[in-house]
Amino acid sequence: MLLKETLRGIVKSQKEEFSSLDFGIEREKLKDIDLKLPFALILSGVRRCGKSTLLLQLMKKAKNFCYFNFEDPRATGFDTMDFQKLNEVFLEEYGKCDFYFFDEIQNVHGWEIFVRAMLDKKKHFVITGSNASLLSRELGTKLTGRHIRHELFPFSFKEFLALKKKEPTINSFHEYLKNGGFPQYLKIGKAEILQELFNDIILRDIAIRHKVRNLKTIKEMALYLLTNAGKEFSYGSLKKIFNLGSTNSAISFVSYFEDSYMLFVVPSFDYSFKKRLVGPKKIYSVDTGMTNANSASFSEDNGRALENAVFLNLRRDSRDIFYFKGRGECDFLVKEGAKISRAIQVCLSLNEDNKEREIGGLVEAMEKFDLKEGLILTESQEDEIKINRKRIKVMQAFKWMMK
């Protein structure tokens, strides 16, 4: 519990601070968010990906708003009972408050009770958070049917180019694959920023939040998965590699990585949900720059960096992403509604040694899901291939990302 005067000091200080902050380049997500909807708008995503900046950009579009950052160290000890006092301070410092902008609200237990009560009074909320399942549990109790989630990622290739004031070329794309899209790192360029970010996620978003005692093991597992982004893994193999007590421990640890948005699990497609759960999976990183800064071996594999970047571009628009494994393999299937709508293969270059494998795996997936068109994304090639009345477009990945 905090004193009202303490809250007043924090609110005044934060109000002065955000008025002088850099609003940055306009995020692509900004155009998708309608502040006037009668729902709590949730901005979730990995730590330091730009959620607070997006919040500032949204504040520019709002009238009669108030703002509070719950990650402020001075707000430690804030609890549910303090919301009433905070509301009183808002009215005194901001005047009328129709829009509430709350940063990293998951730090407060029971926050959804206050939000629900104020939504009933026709107020609007934009809320950021860095943990997917924690927010989901709270949203699923008091705010069922009263919220809309928007996921934010590090900069896309388009946003990277806007920040760097560069044109889309092979060279600028190579720079993007190497450095990724975390805004602060792109501005300063020190690898320590991404290394400390990795440590912060492990400690603050995973170990502390989920009460994990074995920090060494969970850090080693995260580094292992980052290093092997784009490769298959199984929970059983993780259990053996890290000498865990049970497979359930491996499942829990990986779910924590997903909750923090640091890593994403992609299952092999099967019509059976149960088989998808127990079958093999691939892992992808939220950012190629963070992976490069924390894993030397990954930076040497441009093919997997390219595949990871393609996954992120797909994931920005869809959660239903799979890979296909039959006689051959196809890197990505995108599901829309009840149907697989796209099949995409990724390779650094298409050549005589790999064309049969790459094209064969894609065609097999296209035939299984009755797709007339497929896509192969490469570093620098463009072509068109027709096989069995099916059309395969070969395209440079960076041009595809600009669409």
Tab-separated table of C-alpha atoms in Angstrom:
chain	number	residue	atom	x	y	z
A	1	MET	CA	0.000	0.000	0.000
A	2	LEU	CA	1.253	3.491	-0.886
A	3	LEU	CA	0.434	6.885	0.609
A	4	LYS	CA	-1.576	9.266	-1.543
A	5	GLU	CA	1.227	11.844	-1.445
A	6	THR	CA	3.682	9.194	-2.646
A	7	LEU	CA	1.383	8.439	-5.581
A	8	ARG	CA	1.044	12.141	-6.309
A	9	GLY	CA	4.818	12.509	-6.493
A	10	ILE	CA	5.121	9.529	-8.859
A	11	VAL	CA	2.296	10.757	-11.118
A	12	LYS	CA	3.781	14.280	-11.340
A	13	SER	CA	7.252	12.929	-12.059
A	14	GLN	CA	6.059	10.472	-14.713
A	15	LYS	CA	3.937	13.190	-16.335
A	16	GLU	CA	7.014	15.395	-16.708
A	17	GLU	CA	9.125	12.486	-17.947
A	18	PHE	CA	6.824	11.244	-20.725
A	19	SER	CA	6.261	14.762	-22.056
A	20	SER	CA	9.979	14.950	-22.887
A	21	LEU	CA	10.366	11.414	-24.253
A	22	ASP	CA	11.175	10.578	-27.868
A	23	PHE	CA	7.991	9.343	-29.558
A	24	GLY	CA	10.137	7.439	-32.083
A	25	ILE	CA	9.147	6.305	-35.539
A	26	GLU	CA	5.480	5.446	-36.005
A	27	ARG	CA	4.892	1.759	-35.353
A	28	GLU	CA	3.003	-0.235	-37.976
A	29	LYS	CA	0.706	-1.535	-35.243
A	30	LEU	CA	-0.544	2.006	-34.529
A	31	LYS	CA	-2.978	1.993	-37.452
A	32	ASP	CA	-4.624	-1.226	-36.202
A	33	ILE	CA	-5.624	0.172	-32.797
A	34	ASP	CA	-8.958	1.948	-32.333
A	35	LEU	CA	-8.982	3.824	-29.022
A	36	LYS	CA	-12.723	4.409	-29.099
A	37	LEU	CA	-13.696	0.759	-28.782
A	38	PRO	CA	-15.447	-0.034	-25.450
A	39	PHE	CA	-12.830	-2.636	-24.532
A	40	ALA	CA	-9.581	-2.737	-22.579
A	41	LEU	CA	-6.842	-2.685	-25.217
A	42	ILE	CA	-3.915	-4.905	-24.219
A	43	LEU	CA	-0.469	-4.341	-25.755
A	44	SER	CA	1.644	-7.400	-25.019
A	45	GLY	CA	5.129	-8.303	-26.172
A	46	VAL	CA	8.708	-8.992	-25.180
A	47	ARG	CA	10.452	-6.596	-22.824
A	48	ARG	CA	12.001	-3.512	-24.528
A	49	CYS	CA	10.340	-4.074	-27.913
A	50	GLY	CA	8.735	-0.616	-27.876
A	51	LYS	CA	5.412	-1.083	-26.046
A	52	SER	CA	5.917	2.077	-23.992
A	53	THR	CA	6.731	4.073	-27.130
A	54	LEU	CA	3.597	2.752	-28.828
A	55	LEU	CA	1.683	3.762	-25.718
A	56	LEU	CA	3.045	7.318	-26.080
A	57	GLN	CA	2.082	7.383	-29.757
A	58	LEU	CA	-1.460	6.336	-28.826
A	59	MET	CA	-1.601	9.011	-26.135
A	60	LYS	CA	-1.054	11.634	-28.834
A	61	LYS	CA	-4.375	10.509	-30.358
A	62	ALA	CA	-6.323	10.703	-27.073
A	63	LYS	CA	-7.923	13.562	-25.153
A	64	ASN	CA	-8.459	13.693	-21.392
A	65	PHE	CA	-5.990	10.915	-20.601
A	66	CYS	CA	-3.896	9.898	-17.620
A	67	TYR	CA	-0.772	7.722	-17.415
A	68	PHE	CA	0.990	5.491	-14.903
A	69	ASN	CA	4.015	3.204	-15.231
A	70	PHE	CA	3.851	0.364	-12.716
A	71	GLU	CA	7.483	-0.633	-13.351
A	72	ASP	CA	8.621	2.571	-11.669
A	73	PRO	CA	10.684	1.452	-8.639
A	74	ARG	CA	8.868	4.072	-6.555
A	75	ALA	CA	5.611	2.181	-7.214
A	76	THR	CA	6.875	-0.975	-5.487
A	77	GLY	CA	4.238	-2.022	-2.984
A	78	PHE	CA	1.298	-0.736	-5.049
A	79	ASP	CA	-1.718	-2.971	-4.445
A	80	THR	CA	-5.364	-3.196	-5.491
A	81	MET	CA	-6.516	-0.856	-2.714
A	82	ASP	CA	-4.289	1.912	-4.104
A	83	PHE	CA	-6.255	2.244	-7.359
A	84	GLN	CA	-8.873	4.433	-5.667
A	85	LYS	CA	-6.178	6.802	-4.387
A	86	LEU	CA	-4.475	6.771	-7.786
A	87	ASN	CA	-7.756	7.725	-9.418
A	88	GLU	CA	-8.144	10.653	-7.035
A	89	VAL	CA	-4.603	11.824	-7.834
A	90	PHE	CA	-5.312	11.523	-11.569
A	91	LEU	CA	-8.364	13.791	-11.234
A	92	GLU	CA	-6.331	16.338	-9.283
A	93	GLU	CA	-3.268	16.289	-11.573
A	94	TYR	CA	-4.799	15.622	-15.004
A	95	GLY	CA	-8.373	16.839	-14.588
A	96	LYS	CA	-10.976	14.809	-16.448
A	97	CYS	CA	-9.730	11.298	-17.269
A	98	ASP	CA	-11.488	9.340	-20.016
A	99	PHE	CA	-8.489	7.303	-21.213
A	100	TYR	CA	-6.221	5.376	-18.838
A	101	PHE	CA	-2.764	4.398	-20.127
A	102	PHE	CA	-1.121	1.835	-17.839
A	103	ASP	CA	2.405	0.505	-18.450
A	104	GLU	CA	3.401	-3.010	-17.234
A	105	ILE	CA	0.262	-3.453	-15.145
A	106	GLN	CA	0.833	-7.178	-14.531
A	107	ASN	CA	3.041	-6.163	-11.599
A	108	VAL	CA	-0.145	-5.439	-9.597
A	109	HIS	CA	-2.218	-8.368	-8.346
A	110	GLY	CA	-5.928	-7.866	-8.987
A	111	TRP	CA	-5.566	-4.988	-11.454
A	112	GLU	CA	-8.372	-6.398	-13.622
A	113	ILE	CA	-10.979	-5.671	-10.919
A	114	PHE	CA	-10.328	-1.921	-11.141
A	115	VAL	CA	-10.245	-1.971	-14.928
A	116	ARG	CA	-13.564	-3.829	-15.145
A	117	ALA	CA	-15.221	-1.373	-12.752
A	118	MET	CA	-14.032	1.625	-14.768
A	119	LEU	CA	-15.007	0.041	-18.091
A	120	ASP	CA	-18.523	-0.191	-16.683
A	121	LYS	CA	-18.321	3.589	-16.213
A	122	LYS	CA	-17.535	4.022	-19.946
A	123	LYS	CA	-13.816	4.698	-19.425
A	124	HIS	CA	-11.162	3.499	-21.905
A	125	PHE	CA	-7.954	1.592	-21.141
A	126	VAL	CA	-4.716	0.888	-22.976
A	127	ILE	CA	-2.528	-1.490	-20.992
A	128	THR	CA	0.929	-2.946	-21.656
A	129	GLY	CA	2.371	-6.180	-20.297
A	130	SER	CA	5.362	-8.446	-20.907
A	131	ASN	CA	3.856	-11.777	-19.980
A	132	ALA	CA	1.329	-13.588	-22.164
A	133	SER	CA	-0.215	-16.221	-19.889
A	134	LEU	CA	-0.279	-14.072	-16.748
A	135	LEU	CA	-2.298	-11.459	-18.585
A	136	SER	CA	-4.451	-14.171	-20.126
A	137	ARG	CA	-5.399	-15.663	-16.750
A	138	GLU	CA	-6.478	-12.268	-15.427
A	139	LEU	CA	-8.234	-11.271	-18.627
A	140	GLY	CA	-10.063	-14.581	-18.650
A	141	THR	CA	-11.633	-13.992	-15.225
A	142	LYS	CA	-12.863	-10.417	-14.832
A	143	LEU	CA	-12.462	-9.185	-18.400
A	144	THR	CA	-13.874	-12.005	-20.517
A	145	GLY	CA	-15.300	-10.434	-23.653
A	146	ARG	CA	-14.155	-6.984	-22.540
A	147	HIS	CA	-10.642	-6.846	-23.982
A	148	ILE	CA	-8.760	-6.894	-27.286
A	149	ARG	CA	-5.125	-7.994	-27.420
A	150	HIS	CA	-2.521	-6.511	-29.752
A	151	GLU	CA	0.910	-8.182	-29.816
A	152	LEU	CA	3.968	-6.048	-30.464
A	153	PHE	CA	7.320	-7.357	-31.707
A	154	PRO	CA	10.737	-5.770	-32.204
A	155	PHE	CA	10.986	-3.663	-35.375
A	156	SER	CA	9.953	-5.243	-38.660
A	157	PHE	CA	12.243	-4.788	-41.668
A	158	LYS	CA	10.099	-1.822	-42.771
A	159	GLU	CA	10.382	-0.193	-39.340
A	160	PHE	CA	14.116	-0.917	-39.270
A	161	LEU	CA	14.527	0.918	-42.590
A	162	ALA	CA	12.469	3.868	-41.335
A	163	LEU	CA	14.652	4.173	-38.221
A	164	LYS	CA	17.901	3.840	-40.142
A	165	LYS	CA	16.658	5.972	-43.071
A	166	LYS	CA	17.787	3.301	-45.540
A	167	GLU	CA	16.415	1.761	-48.717
A	168	PRO	CA	15.412	-1.930	-48.968
A	169	THR	CA	18.478	-3.655	-50.437
A	170	ILE	CA	20.389	-6.878	-49.890
A	171	ASN	CA	22.920	-4.974	-47.764
A	172	SER	CA	20.310	-3.336	-45.525
A	173	PHE	CA	18.574	-6.713	-45.164
A	174	HIS	CA	21.844	-8.357	-44.083
A	175	GLU	CA	22.207	-5.611	-41.485
A	176	TYR	CA	18.675	-6.302	-40.261
A	177	LEU	CA	19.311	-10.062	-39.989
A	178	LYS	CA	22.456	-9.399	-37.980
A	179	ASN	CA	21.149	-6.668	-35.676
A	180	GLY	CA	17.472	-7.524	-35.342
A	181	GLY	CA	14.826	-5.000	-34.338
A	182	PHE	CA	15.168	-3.970	-30.693
A	183	PRO	CA	14.957	-0.138	-30.859
A	184	GLN	CA	17.487	0.729	-28.165
A	185	TYR	CA	20.121	-1.612	-29.573
A	186	LEU	CA	19.637	-0.244	-33.094
A	187	LYS	CA	20.229	3.281	-31.799
A	188	ILE	CA	23.277	2.517	-29.628
A	189	GLY	CA	24.755	-0.639	-31.136
A	190	LYS	CA	26.296	-2.166	-27.998
A	191	ALA	CA	25.947	-5.961	-27.762
A	192	GLU	CA	25.768	-5.636	-23.981
A	193	ILE	CA	22.273	-4.161	-24.371
A	194	LEU	CA	20.947	-7.405	-25.873
A	195	GLN	CA	22.922	-9.528	-23.414
A	196	GLU	CA	21.488	-7.639	-20.450
A	197	LEU	CA	18.035	-7.837	-22.008
A	198	PHE	CA	18.367	-11.617	-22.172
A	199	ASN	CA	19.393	-11.685	-18.492
A	200	ASP	CA	16.505	-9.379	-17.517
A	201	ILE	CA	13.958	-11.618	-19.226
A	202	ILE	CA	15.375	-14.726	-17.558
A	203	LEU	CA	15.469	-13.144	-14.106
A	204	ARG	CA	12.481	-10.784	-13.994
A	205	ASP	CA	9.982	-12.307	-16.437
A	206	ILE	CA	10.730	-15.964	-15.745
A	207	ALA	CA	12.671	-16.785	-12.559
A	208	ILE	CA	11.000	-14.259	-10.241
A	209	ARG	CA	7.540	-14.371	-11.802
A	210	HIS	CA	7.344	-18.182	-11.910
A	211	LYS	CA	9.384	-18.765	-8.736
A	212	VAL	CA	12.053	-20.796	-10.556
A	213	ARG	CA	14.876	-21.689	-8.190
A	214	ASN	CA	17.288	-23.276	-10.644
A	215	LEU	CA	18.324	-20.097	-12.471
A	216	LYS	CA	21.438	-21.715	-13.956
A	217	THR	CA	19.498	-24.507	-15.683
A	218	ILE	CA	16.788	-22.284	-17.106
A	219	LYS	CA	19.383	-19.827	-18.435
A	220	GLU	CA	21.379	-22.646	-20.046
A	221	MET	CA	18.216	-24.060	-21.632
A	222	ALA	CA	17.241	-20.647	-23.025
A	223	LEU	CA	20.706	-20.228	-24.557
A	224	TYR	CA	20.552	-23.746	-25.989
A	225	LEU	CA	17.188	-23.086	-27.642
A	226	LEU	CA	18.299	-19.686	-28.944
A	227	THR	CA	21.382	-21.302	-30.446
A	228	ASN	CA	19.208	-23.959	-32.097
A	229	ALA	CA	16.501	-21.631	-33.417
A	230	GLY	CA	14.934	-23.174	-36.516
A	231	LYS	CA	15.806	-26.732	-35.459
A	232	GLU	CA	13.581	-29.511	-34.169
A	233	PHE	CA	13.490	-30.367	-30.491
A	234	SER	CA	11.465	-32.528	-28.140
A	235	TYR	CA	10.680	-32.139	-24.457
A	236	GLY	CA	12.168	-35.569	-23.853
A	237	SER	CA	15.507	-34.508	-25.336
A	238	LEU	CA	15.533	-31.353	-23.182
A	239	LYS	CA	14.894	-33.494	-20.099
A	240	LYS	CA	17.965	-35.610	-20.900
A	241	ILE	CA	20.260	-32.744	-21.915
A	242	PHE	CA	19.575	-30.719	-18.758
A	243	ASN	CA	19.083	-33.650	-16.397
A	244	LEU	CA	15.595	-32.580	-15.368
A	245	GLY	CA	13.445	-34.589	-12.996
A	246	SER	CA	10.629	-35.004	-15.496
A	247	THR	CA	9.463	-34.102	-18.978
A	248	ASN	CA	6.873	-31.844	-17.338
A	249	SER	CA	9.707	-29.635	-16.089
A	250	ALA	CA	10.931	-29.166	-19.674
A	251	ILE	CA	7.374	-28.369	-20.809
A	252	SER	CA	6.998	-25.801	-18.027
A	253	PHE	CA	10.327	-24.111	-18.757
A	254	VAL	CA	9.572	-23.795	-22.469
A	255	SER	CA	6.128	-22.376	-21.654
A	256	TYR	CA	7.846	-19.714	-19.514
A	257	PHE	CA	10.037	-18.746	-22.478
A	258	GLU	CA	6.912	-18.442	-24.610
A	259	ASP	CA	5.069	-16.425	-21.955
A	260	SER	CA	7.895	-13.892	-21.922
A	261	TYR	CA	7.789	-13.700	-25.757
A	262	MET	CA	11.486	-14.577	-25.953
A	263	LEU	CA	10.932	-17.865	-27.826
A	264	PHE	CA	8.140	-19.358	-29.949
A	265	VAL	CA	7.272	-23.016	-30.403
A	266	VAL	CA	6.045	-24.143	-33.837
A	267	PRO	CA	4.484	-27.641	-33.978
A	268	SER	CA	4.543	-30.086	-36.854
A	269	PHE	CA	1.105	-30.006	-38.480
A	270	ASP	CA	-1.365	-32.763	-37.760
A	271	TYR	CA	-5.160	-32.678	-37.884
A	272	SER	CA	-5.124	-34.246	-34.411
A	273	PHE	CA	-4.605	-31.619	-31.718
A	274	LYS	CA	-3.288	-34.302	-29.356
A	275	LYS	CA	-0.655	-35.408	-31.884
A	276	ARG	CA	0.425	-31.791	-32.382
A	277	LEU	CA	0.940	-31.482	-28.625
A	278	VAL	CA	3.134	-34.577	-28.279
A	279	GLY	CA	4.816	-34.461	-31.697
A	280	PRO	CA	8.140	-32.819	-32.641
A	281	LYS	CA	8.442	-29.040	-32.627
A	282	LYS	CA	10.692	-26.247	-33.814
A	283	ILE	CA	11.801	-23.226	-31.827
A	284	TYR	CA	12.257	-19.636	-33.023
A	285	SER	CA	13.669	-16.531	-31.379
A	286	VAL	CA	11.834	-13.219	-30.990
A	287	ASP	CA	14.803	-11.399	-32.512
A	288	THR	CA	17.800	-12.438	-34.604
A	289	GLY	CA	19.910	-9.656	-33.078
A	290	MET	CA	19.361	-10.907	-29.527
A	291	THR	CA	20.174	-14.441	-30.676
A	292	ASN	CA	23.380	-13.282	-32.372
A	293	ALA	CA	24.459	-11.302	-29.302
A	294	ASN	CA	23.996	-14.298	-27.009
A	295	SER	CA	24.936	-17.222	-29.287
A	296	ALA	CA	28.074	-17.189	-31.423
A	297	SER	CA	27.173	-20.284	-33.446
A	298	PHE	CA	23.828	-18.888	-34.631
A	299	SER	CA	25.455	-15.812	-36.178
A	300	GLU	CA	27.421	-18.089	-38.514
A	301	ASP	CA	24.272	-19.670	-39.979
A	302	ASN	CA	22.682	-17.129	-42.325
A	303	GLY	CA	20.136	-19.688	-43.530
A	304	ARG	CA	18.616	-20.154	-40.082
A	305	ALA	CA	18.697	-16.391	-39.415
A	306	LEU	CA	16.743	-15.909	-42.640
A	307	GLU	CA	14.243	-18.607	-41.646
A	308	ASN	CA	13.811	-17.014	-38.204
A	309	ALA	CA	13.182	-13.589	-39.755
A	310	VAL	CA	10.556	-15.059	-42.099
A	311	PHE	CA	8.846	-16.738	-39.129
A	312	LEU	CA	8.676	-13.426	-37.241
A	313	ASN	CA	7.187	-11.700	-40.249
A	314	LEU	CA	4.488	-14.397	-40.428
A	315	ARG	CA	3.921	-14.388	-36.658
A	316	ARG	CA	3.127	-10.672	-36.627
A	317	ASP	CA	-0.086	-11.468	-38.492
A	318	SER	CA	-0.914	-15.031	-37.459
A	319	ARG	CA	-0.635	-17.331	-34.455
A	320	ASP	CA	-1.576	-20.444	-36.424
A	321	ILE	CA	1.789	-21.378	-37.915
A	322	PHE	CA	3.058	-24.939	-38.395
A	323	TYR	CA	5.730	-26.806	-40.296
A	324	PHE	CA	5.060	-29.816	-42.489
A	325	LYS	CA	6.830	-33.144	-42.302
A	326	GLY	CA	5.968	-35.982	-44.667
A	327	ARG	CA	8.378	-37.666	-47.044
A	328	GLY	CA	9.944	-34.213	-47.292
A	329	GLU	CA	9.631	-31.052	-45.232
A	330	CYS	CA	8.112	-27.594	-45.703
A	331	ASP	CA	9.201	-24.817	-43.363
A	332	PHE	CA	5.909	-22.992	-42.800
A	333	LEU	CA	2.187	-23.612	-43.146
A	334	VAL	CA	-0.180	-20.777	-42.301
A	335	LYS	CA	-3.679	-21.697	-41.149
A	336	GLU	CA	-6.594	-19.320	-41.647
A	337	GLY	CA	-9.856	-20.453	-40.132
A	338	ALA	CA	-10.081	-24.217	-40.590
A	339	LYS	CA	-7.874	-24.338	-43.673
A	340	ILE	CA	-4.156	-24.219	-44.479
A	341	SER	CA	-3.934	-21.200	-46.794
A	342	ARG	CA	-0.201	-20.841	-47.451
A	343	ALA	CA	2.880	-23.050	-47.776
A	344	ILE	CA	6.290	-21.357	-47.611
A	345	GLN	CA	9.786	-22.754	-47.991
A	346	VAL	CA	12.866	-20.786	-46.928
A	347	CYS	CA	16.425	-21.357	-48.137
A	348	LEU	CA	19.454	-19.114	-48.469
A	349	SER	CA	19.794	-20.037	-52.125
A	350	LEU	CA	18.186	-22.525	-54.474
A	351	ASN	CA	20.820	-24.613	-56.307
A	352	GLU	CA	21.306	-27.939	-58.043
A	353	ASP	CA	22.243	-29.643	-54.784
A	354	ASN	CA	19.137	-28.655	-52.815
A	355	LYS	CA	16.430	-27.849	-55.384
A	356	GLU	CA	14.945	-31.354	-55.368
A	357	ARG	CA	14.653	-31.352	-51.588
A	358	GLU	CA	13.352	-27.771	-51.246
A	359	ILE	CA	10.888	-27.916	-54.144
A	360	GLY	CA	9.835	-31.496	-53.349
A	361	GLY	CA	8.934	-30.703	-49.725
A	362	LEU	CA	6.943	-27.640	-50.788
A	363	VAL	CA	5.060	-29.482	-53.557
A	364	GLU	CA	4.225	-32.334	-51.174
A	365	ALA	CA	2.690	-29.841	-48.736
A	366	MET	CA	0.817	-28.086	-51.552
A	367	GLU	CA	-0.653	-31.370	-52.724
A	368	LYS	CA	-1.693	-32.435	-49.228
A	369	PHE	CA	-3.527	-29.167	-48.567
A	370	ASP	CA	-4.762	-28.602	-52.111
A	371	LEU	CA	-2.837	-25.364	-52.685
A	372	LYS	CA	-2.331	-24.132	-56.223
A	373	GLU	CA	0.438	-21.695	-55.332
A	374	GLY	CA	3.504	-21.951	-53.132
A	375	LEU	CA	6.348	-19.660	-52.177
A	376	ILE	CA	10.103	-20.124	-51.821
A	377	LEU	CA	11.886	-17.243	-50.083
A	378	THR	CA	15.611	-16.839	-50.728
A	379	GLU	CA	18.305	-14.300	-50.077
A	380	SER	CA	18.779	-13.038	-53.640
A	381	GLN	CA	16.963	-15.205	-56.209
A	382	GLU	CA	13.744	-14.692	-58.127
A	383	ASP	CA	12.104	-17.258	-60.386
A	384	GLU	CA	8.869	-19.044	-61.194
A	385	ILE	CA	8.462	-22.809	-61.302
A	386	LYS	CA	5.488	-24.830	-62.550
A	387	ILE	CA	5.078	-28.450	-61.468
A	388	ASN	CA	1.973	-30.621	-61.835
A	389	ARG	CA	-0.237	-27.607	-62.540
A	390	LYS	CA	1.093	-25.916	-59.444
A	391	ARG	CA	2.855	-22.560	-59.455
A	392	ILE	CA	5.829	-21.852	-57.204
A	393	LYS	CA	7.073	-18.315	-56.893
A	394	VAL	CA	10.728	-17.847	-55.897
A	395	MET	CA	11.179	-14.450	-54.286
A	396	GLN	CA	13.786	-12.442	-52.403
A	397	ALA	CA	12.803	-12.494	-48.731
A	398	PHE	CA	13.370	-8.783	-48.178
A	399	LYS	CA	11.046	-7.845	-51.059
A	400	TRP	CA	8.388	-10.149	-49.650
A	401	MET	CA	8.757	-8.405	-46.265
A	402	MET	CA	8.177	-5.025	-47.887
A	403	LYS	CA	4.734	-6.080	-49.140
